[in-house]
Amino acid sequence: MNRPSLYWEADDDVEDIGRYVPGGYHPVKLGDLLAPPPGSSDGGVRRYRVLHKLGRGAFGTVWFAESLHESSQRYVALKICVADANPQQELGIHSRLPHEEARHIMELLDSFTLQGPNGVHSVFVYNVLGSLNEAIRSSPGTMQVKLVCQQLVKGVAFLHRYGVVHGDIHLGNVGIALPTLNDHSSRDIMEYFGNPECTVVLPTTVSQHPDGLPPYLVPPVSFNSFLSRNDLSFREGLLKVEIMDLGNATTVDCAPRPSCTPAAVCAPEIMFERVVRSVDAPATKASDIWSLACTMYELVFGSRLFHFAAQNDALLGKMSKLCGEISPSWQTYWISKERLRDLDTSPETASAEWAYLLDHHSRTNSVLPSTDMAELISLLRLMLKMDPAARLSAEDVLEHPWLNSVGS
């Protein structure tokens, strides 16, 4: 089915209306009540009312909701997966992660299925998280930044310990806990965000599948600003990181799946396969470490290590220059491309590139002192190795001097 033409087009901060097709998104209205099917063993017991939009992604939309079946006020995030998604993959990942251990992974609170006009959708219920990127920019500080990085690494180490490869580590998949959100009334929250600027979904021609379209598209909200203004404990407290979205995660003992890691944080061995063979190789623990290093760089310095990253030779060249080498398996392809074979990828050039970055950030970044920054860059270089086997493990990263002095 083609993407419908609408009388009023929405801004870029909402989902693609073309995904509301059989097998795609479930249409949601604010105020909808979502619950397990009546015929199920617990149908009618658990109910959630949708209050606002939190976000969207390739595998579903996420909604801010209130739990109506609990004795005390509680807000949750409802991830409504596209109908074509495989819920067993994500449920299986959560089921193998013990809850009693210290962790920095979003916990699954509930799950059920939902029948809609576009198919049967899995609904995953989580705690509401805030934006880490917004929080770290509004409350910078050496210890805060290092603590956040340590927690992020602990989360990855936790996954790897139980044989889970995340496969999609980037800043958009890391949130912060909002432990005091339940202390605020829904009226105060909704009044703060005001009347949503909804875009009415009115196709220019009669839709072949009208029930599958939502009545309007809603822009998402973030709770950082609400809590910063209305909650002193949130403003002054330490951030607690939680890694989100295990929809792309895999386990080391199951059949591999194609990776979907974004180009800006994608490991070179995966990117090479995409560029040269148009193949999405599976993510590994080692590719997670590369993505983790890129995410830590962006967290601390506020910019991406690989600017304007795209699936092309230019990105392969940038990776090789920063690593100071090219992979032996790349040699034949490398010498066939004039743009690549003329690049200086020596260790000396790599050291010069990192020295430039250190000098630049020492002059423009006030979060870390220069000596601390140099130690961080030494850690990142150990994580950003061309050879996957040469990269530090997540446990090794935690033992690096830049992180092991941070309080738990």
CSV table of C-alpha atoms in Angstrom, one decimal:
chain,number,residue,atom,x,y,z
A,1,MET,CA,0.0,0.0,0.0
A,2,ASN,CA,1.4,3.4,-0.9
A,3,ARG,CA,1.9,6.2,1.6
A,4,PRO,CA,-1.4,8.2,1.7
A,5,SER,CA,-1.4,11.8,0.7
A,6,LEU,CA,-2.8,14.0,3.4
A,7,TYR,CA,-4.3,17.5,3.3
A,8,TRP,CA,-2.2,18.5,6.3
A,9,GLU,CA,1.3,17.1,6.5
A,10,ALA,CA,2.9,16.6,9.9
A,11,ASP,CA,6.3,17.7,11.2
A,12,ASP,CA,9.3,15.3,11.3
A,13,ASP,CA,8.8,14.5,15.0
A,14,VAL,CA,6.0,12.1,14.4
A,15,GLU,CA,5.9,8.6,12.8
A,16,ASP,CA,5.5,8.0,9.1
A,17,ILE,CA,1.8,7.7,8.3
A,18,GLY,CA,2.8,5.2,5.6
A,19,ARG,CA,3.5,2.6,8.4
A,20,TYR,CA,-0.2,2.5,9.3
A,21,VAL,CA,-0.9,-0.5,7.1
A,22,PRO,CA,-1.6,-4.2,7.7
A,23,GLY,CA,1.4,-5.6,9.5
A,24,GLY,CA,2.5,-2.0,10.6
A,25,TYR,CA,1.6,0.4,13.4
A,26,HIS,CA,-1.5,0.2,15.6
A,27,PRO,CA,-3.7,3.4,15.4
A,28,VAL,CA,-3.9,5.0,18.9
A,29,LYS,CA,-6.1,7.8,20.2
A,30,LEU,CA,-5.4,9.7,23.4
A,31,GLY,CA,-7.6,8.2,26.1
A,32,ASP,CA,-7.6,4.7,24.6
A,33,LEU,CA,-7.9,1.9,27.2
A,34,LEU,CA,-5.5,-1.0,26.5
A,35,ALA,CA,-5.7,-4.3,28.2
A,36,PRO,CA,-5.1,-8.1,27.6
A,37,PRO,CA,-7.8,-9.7,25.5
A,38,PRO,CA,-11.0,-10.6,27.4
A,39,GLY,CA,-10.6,-14.3,26.7
A,40,SER,CA,-7.2,-14.5,28.3
A,41,SER,CA,-6.7,-15.8,31.8
A,42,ASP,CA,-6.1,-12.3,33.2
A,43,GLY,CA,-8.2,-10.4,30.7
A,44,GLY,CA,-9.9,-7.4,32.3
A,45,VAL,CA,-7.6,-7.3,35.3
A,46,ARG,CA,-4.9,-5.1,34.0
A,47,ARG,CA,-5.9,-1.9,32.2
A,48,TYR,CA,-3.8,1.1,30.9
A,49,ARG,CA,-5.1,4.5,29.7
A,50,VAL,CA,-3.1,6.3,27.1
A,51,LEU,CA,-2.4,10.0,28.0
A,52,HIS,CA,0.3,11.1,25.6
A,53,LYS,CA,3.0,10.0,23.1
A,54,LEU,CA,6.5,9.3,24.2
A,55,GLY,CA,8.1,8.3,20.9
A,56,ARG,CA,8.3,6.0,17.9
A,57,GLY,CA,10.7,3.8,16.1
A,58,ALA,CA,11.0,1.2,13.3
A,59,PHE,CA,9.4,-1.4,15.5
A,60,GLY,CA,6.5,0.4,17.1
A,61,THR,CA,5.2,3.5,18.9
A,62,VAL,CA,5.6,4.3,22.6
A,63,TRP,CA,2.9,5.9,24.7
A,64,PHE,CA,2.6,7.5,28.1
A,65,ALA,CA,-0.1,5.9,30.1
A,66,GLU,CA,-1.6,5.5,33.6
A,67,SER,CA,-2.1,2.1,35.2
A,68,LEU,CA,-5.8,1.8,36.2
A,69,HIS,CA,-5.5,-1.5,38.1
A,70,GLU,CA,-3.0,-0.6,40.8
A,71,SER,CA,-3.9,0.8,44.2
A,72,SER,CA,-1.5,3.7,44.0
A,73,GLN,CA,-0.9,6.1,41.1
A,74,ARG,CA,1.6,4.7,38.5
A,75,TYR,CA,2.6,5.8,35.1
A,76,VAL,CA,4.0,3.5,32.5
A,77,ALA,CA,5.4,3.5,28.9
A,78,LEU,CA,3.5,1.3,26.5
A,79,LYS,CA,5.5,0.0,23.5
A,80,ILE,CA,3.0,-1.1,20.9
A,81,CYS,CA,5.0,-3.2,18.4
A,82,VAL,CA,4.2,-3.3,14.7
A,83,ALA,CA,2.1,-6.3,13.9
A,84,ASP,CA,4.8,-7.9,11.8
A,85,ALA,CA,7.3,-7.9,14.7
A,86,ASN,CA,8.4,-11.1,16.4
A,87,PRO,CA,7.5,-10.6,20.1
A,88,GLN,CA,9.1,-13.9,21.2
A,89,GLN,CA,12.5,-12.5,20.4
A,90,GLU,CA,12.3,-9.6,22.8
A,91,LEU,CA,10.3,-11.5,25.4
A,92,GLY,CA,13.0,-14.3,25.3
A,93,ILE,CA,15.7,-11.7,25.9
A,94,HIS,CA,14.0,-10.3,29.0
A,95,SER,CA,13.2,-13.7,30.4
A,96,ARG,CA,16.9,-14.7,30.5
A,97,LEU,CA,18.0,-11.5,32.4
A,98,PRO,CA,17.7,-11.9,36.2
A,99,HIS,CA,15.9,-9.2,38.0
A,100,GLU,CA,17.6,-9.6,41.4
A,101,GLU,CA,21.0,-8.4,40.1
A,102,ALA,CA,22.1,-4.8,39.9
A,103,ARG,CA,21.4,-3.7,36.3
A,104,HIS,CA,21.0,-0.7,34.1
A,105,ILE,CA,18.6,-2.3,31.6
A,106,MET,CA,15.0,-1.2,31.2
A,107,GLU,CA,12.8,-3.8,33.0
A,108,LEU,CA,9.8,-5.4,31.4
A,109,LEU,CA,6.8,-4.9,33.8
A,110,ASP,CA,4.0,-6.5,31.7
A,111,SER,CA,3.2,-7.7,28.2
A,112,PHE,CA,0.1,-8.7,26.3
A,113,THR,CA,-1.4,-8.8,22.8
A,114,LEU,CA,-3.7,-6.4,21.2
A,115,GLN,CA,-6.0,-7.1,18.2
A,116,GLY,CA,-6.3,-4.1,15.9
A,117,PRO,CA,-7.2,-3.2,12.3
A,118,ASN,CA,-3.6,-3.7,11.2
A,119,GLY,CA,-3.1,-7.1,12.9
A,120,VAL,CA,-2.2,-8.5,16.2
A,121,HIS,CA,0.3,-6.3,18.1
A,122,SER,CA,2.5,-7.1,21.1
A,123,VAL,CA,2.4,-4.5,23.9
A,124,PHE,CA,5.3,-4.2,26.3
A,125,VAL,CA,4.9,-2.2,29.5
A,126,TYR,CA,7.9,-0.4,31.0
A,127,ASN,CA,8.7,2.4,33.4
A,128,VAL,CA,8.7,5.8,31.9
A,129,LEU,CA,12.2,7.1,31.2
A,130,GLY,CA,13.6,10.5,30.6
A,131,SER,CA,16.1,11.7,28.0
A,132,LEU,CA,19.7,11.1,29.0
A,133,ASN,CA,21.0,13.6,26.4
A,134,GLU,CA,18.8,16.4,27.7
A,135,ALA,CA,19.7,15.6,31.3
A,136,ILE,CA,23.5,15.5,30.8
A,137,ARG,CA,23.4,18.8,28.9
A,138,SER,CA,21.4,20.5,31.6
A,139,SER,CA,23.5,19.1,34.6
A,140,PRO,CA,27.1,18.6,33.4
A,141,GLY,CA,29.9,17.9,35.7
A,142,THR,CA,32.9,15.6,35.8
A,143,MET,CA,31.5,13.1,38.3
A,144,GLN,CA,28.0,13.1,36.8
A,145,VAL,CA,29.4,12.4,33.3
A,146,LYS,CA,31.7,9.7,34.5
A,147,LEU,CA,29.0,8.1,36.6
A,148,VAL,CA,26.6,8.0,33.6
A,149,CYS,CA,29.3,6.4,31.4
A,150,GLN,CA,30.1,3.8,34.1
A,151,GLN,CA,26.4,2.9,34.4
A,152,LEU,CA,26.1,2.6,30.6
A,153,VAL,CA,29.1,0.2,30.6
A,154,LYS,CA,27.7,-1.8,33.5
A,155,GLY,CA,24.5,-2.2,31.5
A,156,VAL,CA,26.3,-3.6,28.5
A,157,ALA,CA,28.5,-5.8,30.8
A,158,PHE,CA,25.3,-7.1,32.4
A,159,LEU,CA,23.8,-8.1,29.0
A,160,HIS,CA,27.1,-9.7,27.8
A,161,ARG,CA,27.4,-11.7,31.0
A,162,TYR,CA,24.1,-13.4,30.2
A,163,GLY,CA,25.0,-13.9,26.5
A,164,VAL,CA,22.9,-11.0,25.1
A,165,VAL,CA,24.2,-8.8,22.3
A,166,HIS,CA,22.3,-5.5,22.2
A,167,GLY,CA,23.1,-4.6,18.6
A,168,ASP,CA,21.7,-1.1,18.7
A,169,ILE,CA,23.6,0.9,21.3
A,170,HIS,CA,23.3,4.6,20.7
A,171,LEU,CA,22.3,7.7,22.7
A,172,GLY,CA,18.7,7.4,21.6
A,173,ASN,CA,18.4,4.0,23.2
A,174,VAL,CA,19.6,5.2,26.6
A,175,GLY,CA,17.3,6.8,29.1
A,176,ILE,CA,17.3,7.9,32.7
A,177,ALA,CA,15.0,6.7,35.6
A,178,LEU,CA,12.3,9.0,36.8
A,179,PRO,CA,11.6,7.7,40.3
A,180,THR,CA,9.5,10.7,41.4
A,181,LEU,CA,7.2,10.9,38.4
A,182,ASN,CA,4.5,9.0,40.2
A,183,ASP,CA,4.4,11.7,42.8
A,184,HIS,CA,2.8,14.1,40.4
A,185,SER,CA,-0.9,14.2,39.4
A,186,SER,CA,-2.0,13.5,35.9
A,187,ARG,CA,-3.7,16.9,35.8
A,188,ASP,CA,-0.5,18.7,36.7
A,189,ILE,CA,1.4,16.7,34.0
A,190,MET,CA,-1.2,17.3,31.3
A,191,GLU,CA,-1.6,21.0,32.1
A,192,TYR,CA,2.1,21.4,31.9
A,193,PHE,CA,2.4,20.0,28.4
A,194,GLY,CA,-0.8,21.8,27.2
A,195,ASN,CA,-3.1,20.9,24.4
A,196,PRO,CA,-1.2,18.6,22.0
A,197,GLU,CA,-0.5,20.0,18.5
A,198,CYS,CA,-2.1,17.1,16.7
A,199,THR,CA,-2.1,16.8,12.9
A,200,VAL,CA,-5.5,15.6,11.7
A,201,VAL,CA,-5.1,12.6,9.4
A,202,LEU,CA,-7.3,13.3,6.4
A,203,PRO,CA,-6.3,11.6,3.2
A,204,THR,CA,-6.8,13.5,0.0
A,205,THR,CA,-8.5,10.4,-1.5
A,206,VAL,CA,-10.7,7.8,0.0
A,207,SER,CA,-8.4,5.4,1.9
A,208,GLN,CA,-8.6,1.7,1.0
A,209,HIS,CA,-8.0,0.9,4.7
A,210,PRO,CA,-9.5,3.7,6.7
A,211,ASP,CA,-9.7,1.8,10.0
A,212,GLY,CA,-6.0,1.3,10.0
A,213,LEU,CA,-5.2,5.0,10.1
A,214,PRO,CA,-5.1,7.0,13.4
A,215,PRO,CA,-7.4,10.1,13.5
A,216,TYR,CA,-4.4,12.3,14.2
A,217,LEU,CA,-0.7,12.2,14.7
A,218,VAL,CA,0.7,13.4,18.1
A,219,PRO,CA,4.2,14.8,18.7
A,220,PRO,CA,6.0,13.2,21.6
A,221,VAL,CA,6.8,14.8,25.0
A,222,SER,CA,9.8,14.4,27.3
A,223,PHE,CA,9.5,14.6,31.0
A,224,ASN,CA,12.9,16.1,31.7
A,225,SER,CA,11.6,19.7,31.5
A,226,PHE,CA,8.5,18.9,33.6
A,227,LEU,CA,10.5,17.4,36.4
A,228,SER,CA,13.3,20.0,36.2
A,229,ARG,CA,10.7,22.7,36.8
A,230,ASN,CA,8.5,20.9,39.4
A,231,ASP,CA,10.8,18.5,41.2
A,232,LEU,CA,13.8,19.6,43.3
A,233,SER,CA,14.9,16.0,44.0
A,234,PHE,CA,15.1,15.4,40.2
A,235,ARG,CA,17.1,18.6,39.6
A,236,GLU,CA,19.6,17.8,42.4
A,237,GLY,CA,19.8,14.0,42.2
A,238,LEU,CA,22.3,11.8,40.5
A,239,LEU,CA,21.2,10.3,37.2
A,240,LYS,CA,20.4,6.6,36.9
A,241,VAL,CA,21.0,5.2,33.4
A,242,GLU,CA,18.8,2.5,31.8
A,243,ILE,CA,19.5,1.0,28.4
A,244,MET,CA,16.3,0.7,26.3
A,245,ASP,CA,15.0,-1.3,23.4
A,246,LEU,CA,16.0,-4.9,23.2
A,247,GLY,CA,14.0,-5.4,20.1
A,248,ASN,CA,17.1,-5.8,18.0
A,249,ALA,CA,19.0,-7.8,20.6
A,250,THR,CA,20.3,-11.4,20.0
A,251,THR,CA,21.8,-14.1,22.1
A,252,VAL,CA,25.1,-15.8,21.4
A,253,ASP,CA,23.5,-19.3,21.5
A,254,CYS,CA,20.8,-18.6,18.9
A,255,ALA,CA,20.8,-18.2,15.2
A,256,PRO,CA,22.3,-14.8,14.2
A,257,ARG,CA,20.1,-12.0,12.8
A,258,PRO,CA,21.1,-9.2,10.5
A,259,SER,CA,22.3,-6.1,12.4
A,260,CYS,CA,20.6,-2.7,12.1
A,261,THR,CA,23.2,-0.6,14.0
A,262,PRO,CA,23.1,3.1,12.9
A,263,ALA,CA,26.1,4.1,10.7
A,264,ALA,CA,27.4,6.6,13.2
A,265,VAL,CA,28.0,3.9,15.8
A,266,CYS,CA,28.4,0.9,13.6
A,267,ALA,CA,31.6,-1.3,13.9
A,268,PRO,CA,33.9,-1.4,10.9
A,269,GLU,CA,33.5,-5.2,10.3
A,270,ILE,CA,29.7,-4.7,9.9
A,271,MET,CA,30.0,-1.5,7.9
A,272,PHE,CA,32.4,-3.1,5.4
A,273,GLU,CA,30.0,-5.9,4.7
A,274,ARG,CA,27.2,-3.3,4.1
A,275,VAL,CA,29.3,-1.2,1.8
A,276,VAL,CA,31.0,-4.0,-0.2
A,277,ARG,CA,28.5,-6.8,-0.2
A,278,SER,CA,25.2,-5.2,0.7
A,279,VAL,CA,24.9,-7.6,3.6
A,280,ASP,CA,23.9,-6.8,7.2
A,281,ALA,CA,26.2,-9.0,9.2
A,282,PRO,CA,25.1,-9.9,12.7
A,283,ALA,CA,26.1,-7.8,15.7
A,284,THR,CA,28.5,-9.3,18.2
A,285,LYS,CA,29.7,-8.4,21.7
A,286,ALA,CA,32.7,-6.8,20.0
A,287,SER,CA,30.6,-4.7,17.8
A,288,ASP,CA,28.6,-3.6,20.9
A,289,ILE,CA,31.9,-2.4,22.3
A,290,TRP,CA,32.6,-0.2,19.3
A,291,SER,CA,29.0,1.3,19.5
A,292,LEU,CA,29.5,1.8,23.2
A,293,ALA,CA,32.7,3.8,22.6
A,294,CYS,CA,31.0,6.0,20.1
A,295,THR,CA,28.1,6.6,22.4
A,296,MET,CA,30.4,7.5,25.3
A,297,TYR,CA,32.3,9.9,23.1
A,298,GLU,CA,29.0,11.7,22.1
A,299,LEU,CA,27.9,11.7,25.8
A,300,VAL,CA,31.0,13.4,27.0
A,301,PHE,CA,31.8,15.7,24.1
A,302,GLY,CA,28.4,16.5,22.8
A,303,SER,CA,29.2,15.6,19.2
A,304,ARG,CA,29.6,12.4,17.2
A,305,LEU,CA,32.9,10.8,16.6
A,306,PHE,CA,31.9,10.1,13.0
A,307,HIS,CA,30.1,13.2,11.7
A,308,PHE,CA,27.7,12.7,8.8
A,309,ALA,CA,28.3,9.0,8.9
A,310,ALA,CA,26.7,7.1,6.0
A,311,GLN,CA,27.1,3.6,4.4
A,312,ASN,CA,30.0,4.5,2.1
A,313,ASP,CA,33.8,4.4,1.5
A,314,ALA,CA,34.3,7.7,3.2
A,315,LEU,CA,33.2,6.2,6.5
A,316,LEU,CA,35.5,3.2,6.1
A,317,GLY,CA,38.3,5.6,5.5
A,318,LYS,CA,37.6,7.6,8.6
A,319,MET,CA,37.5,4.5,10.7
A,320,SER,CA,40.8,3.3,9.4
A,321,LYS,CA,42.5,6.7,10.0
A,322,LEU,CA,41.3,6.7,13.6
A,323,CYS,CA,42.4,3.1,14.1
A,324,GLY,CA,45.7,3.5,12.4
A,325,GLU,CA,45.3,0.4,10.2
A,326,ILE,CA,43.1,-1.3,7.7
A,327,SER,CA,41.8,-4.9,8.2
A,328,PRO,CA,43.8,-7.5,6.2
A,329,SER,CA,40.5,-8.8,4.7
A,330,TRP,CA,39.9,-5.3,3.3
A,331,GLN,CA,43.1,-5.2,1.2
A,332,THR,CA,41.8,-6.3,-2.1
A,333,TYR,CA,38.8,-3.9,-2.0
A,334,TRP,CA,41.1,-1.1,-0.6
A,335,ILE,CA,43.6,-1.0,-3.4
A,336,SER,CA,40.7,-1.1,-6.0
A,337,LYS,CA,39.5,2.3,-4.8
A,338,GLU,CA,41.7,5.3,-5.5
A,339,ARG,CA,40.1,7.3,-2.8
A,340,LEU,CA,41.0,4.7,-0.2
A,341,ARG,CA,44.4,3.5,-1.3
A,342,ASP,CA,45.8,7.0,-1.2
A,343,LEU,CA,44.7,7.5,2.5
A,344,ASP,CA,47.4,7.6,5.2
A,345,THR,CA,46.2,5.0,7.7
A,346,SER,CA,49.4,4.7,9.7
A,347,PRO,CA,49.5,4.5,13.5
A,348,GLU,CA,51.3,7.9,13.5
A,349,THR,CA,48.3,9.5,11.6
A,350,ALA,CA,45.9,7.9,14.0
A,351,SER,CA,47.8,9.4,17.0
A,352,ALA,CA,47.8,12.8,15.3
A,353,GLU,CA,44.0,12.5,14.7
A,354,TRP,CA,43.4,11.7,18.4
A,355,ALA,CA,45.8,14.5,19.5
A,356,TYR,CA,43.8,16.9,17.4
A,357,LEU,CA,40.5,15.8,19.0
A,358,LEU,CA,42.0,16.1,22.5
A,359,ASP,CA,43.3,19.6,21.8
A,360,HIS,CA,40.0,20.6,20.3
A,361,HIS,CA,37.9,19.3,23.2
A,362,SER,CA,40.3,20.6,25.8
A,363,ARG,CA,39.7,24.1,24.5
A,364,THR,CA,35.9,23.8,24.0
A,365,ASN,CA,34.7,21.3,26.6
A,366,SER,CA,34.4,22.4,30.2
A,367,VAL,CA,33.0,19.1,31.7
A,368,LEU,CA,36.3,17.3,32.0
A,369,PRO,CA,39.8,18.6,32.9
A,370,SER,CA,42.5,17.9,30.2
A,371,THR,CA,44.2,15.1,32.1
A,372,ASP,CA,40.8,13.4,32.6
A,373,MET,CA,40.1,13.9,28.9
A,374,ALA,CA,43.4,12.3,27.9
A,375,GLU,CA,42.6,9.3,30.0
A,376,LEU,CA,39.2,8.9,28.5
A,377,ILE,CA,40.6,9.0,24.9
A,378,SER,CA,43.1,6.3,25.9
A,379,LEU,CA,40.2,4.2,26.9
A,380,LEU,CA,38.2,4.9,23.7
A,381,ARG,CA,41.2,3.9,21.6
A,382,LEU,CA,41.3,0.5,23.3
A,383,MET,CA,37.6,0.0,22.5
A,384,LEU,CA,37.9,1.3,18.9
A,385,LYS,CA,40.2,-1.4,17.5
A,386,MET,CA,39.9,-2.5,13.9
A,387,ASP,CA,40.2,-6.1,14.9
A,388,PRO,CA,37.1,-7.1,16.9
A,389,ALA,CA,39.2,-9.6,19.0
A,390,ALA,CA,41.5,-6.8,20.1
A,391,ARG,CA,38.8,-4.6,21.7
A,392,LEU,CA,38.3,-4.5,25.4
A,393,SER,CA,35.4,-6.5,26.9
A,394,ALA,CA,32.8,-4.5,28.8
A,395,GLU,CA,34.2,-5.9,32.0
A,396,ASP,CA,37.7,-4.7,31.0
A,397,VAL,CA,36.3,-1.3,30.3
A,398,LEU,CA,35.0,-1.1,33.8
A,399,GLU,CA,38.4,-1.8,35.2
A,400,HIS,CA,40.1,1.0,33.2
A,401,PRO,CA,41.4,3.8,35.4
A,402,TRP,CA,39.0,6.4,33.9
A,403,LEU,CA,36.1,4.4,35.3
A,404,ASN,CA,37.2,2.3,38.2
A,405,SER,CA,37.6,5.2,40.5
A,406,VAL,CA,34.0,6.3,40.1
A,407,GLY,CA,31.7,5.3,43.0
A,408,SER,CA,29.1,2.7,42.3
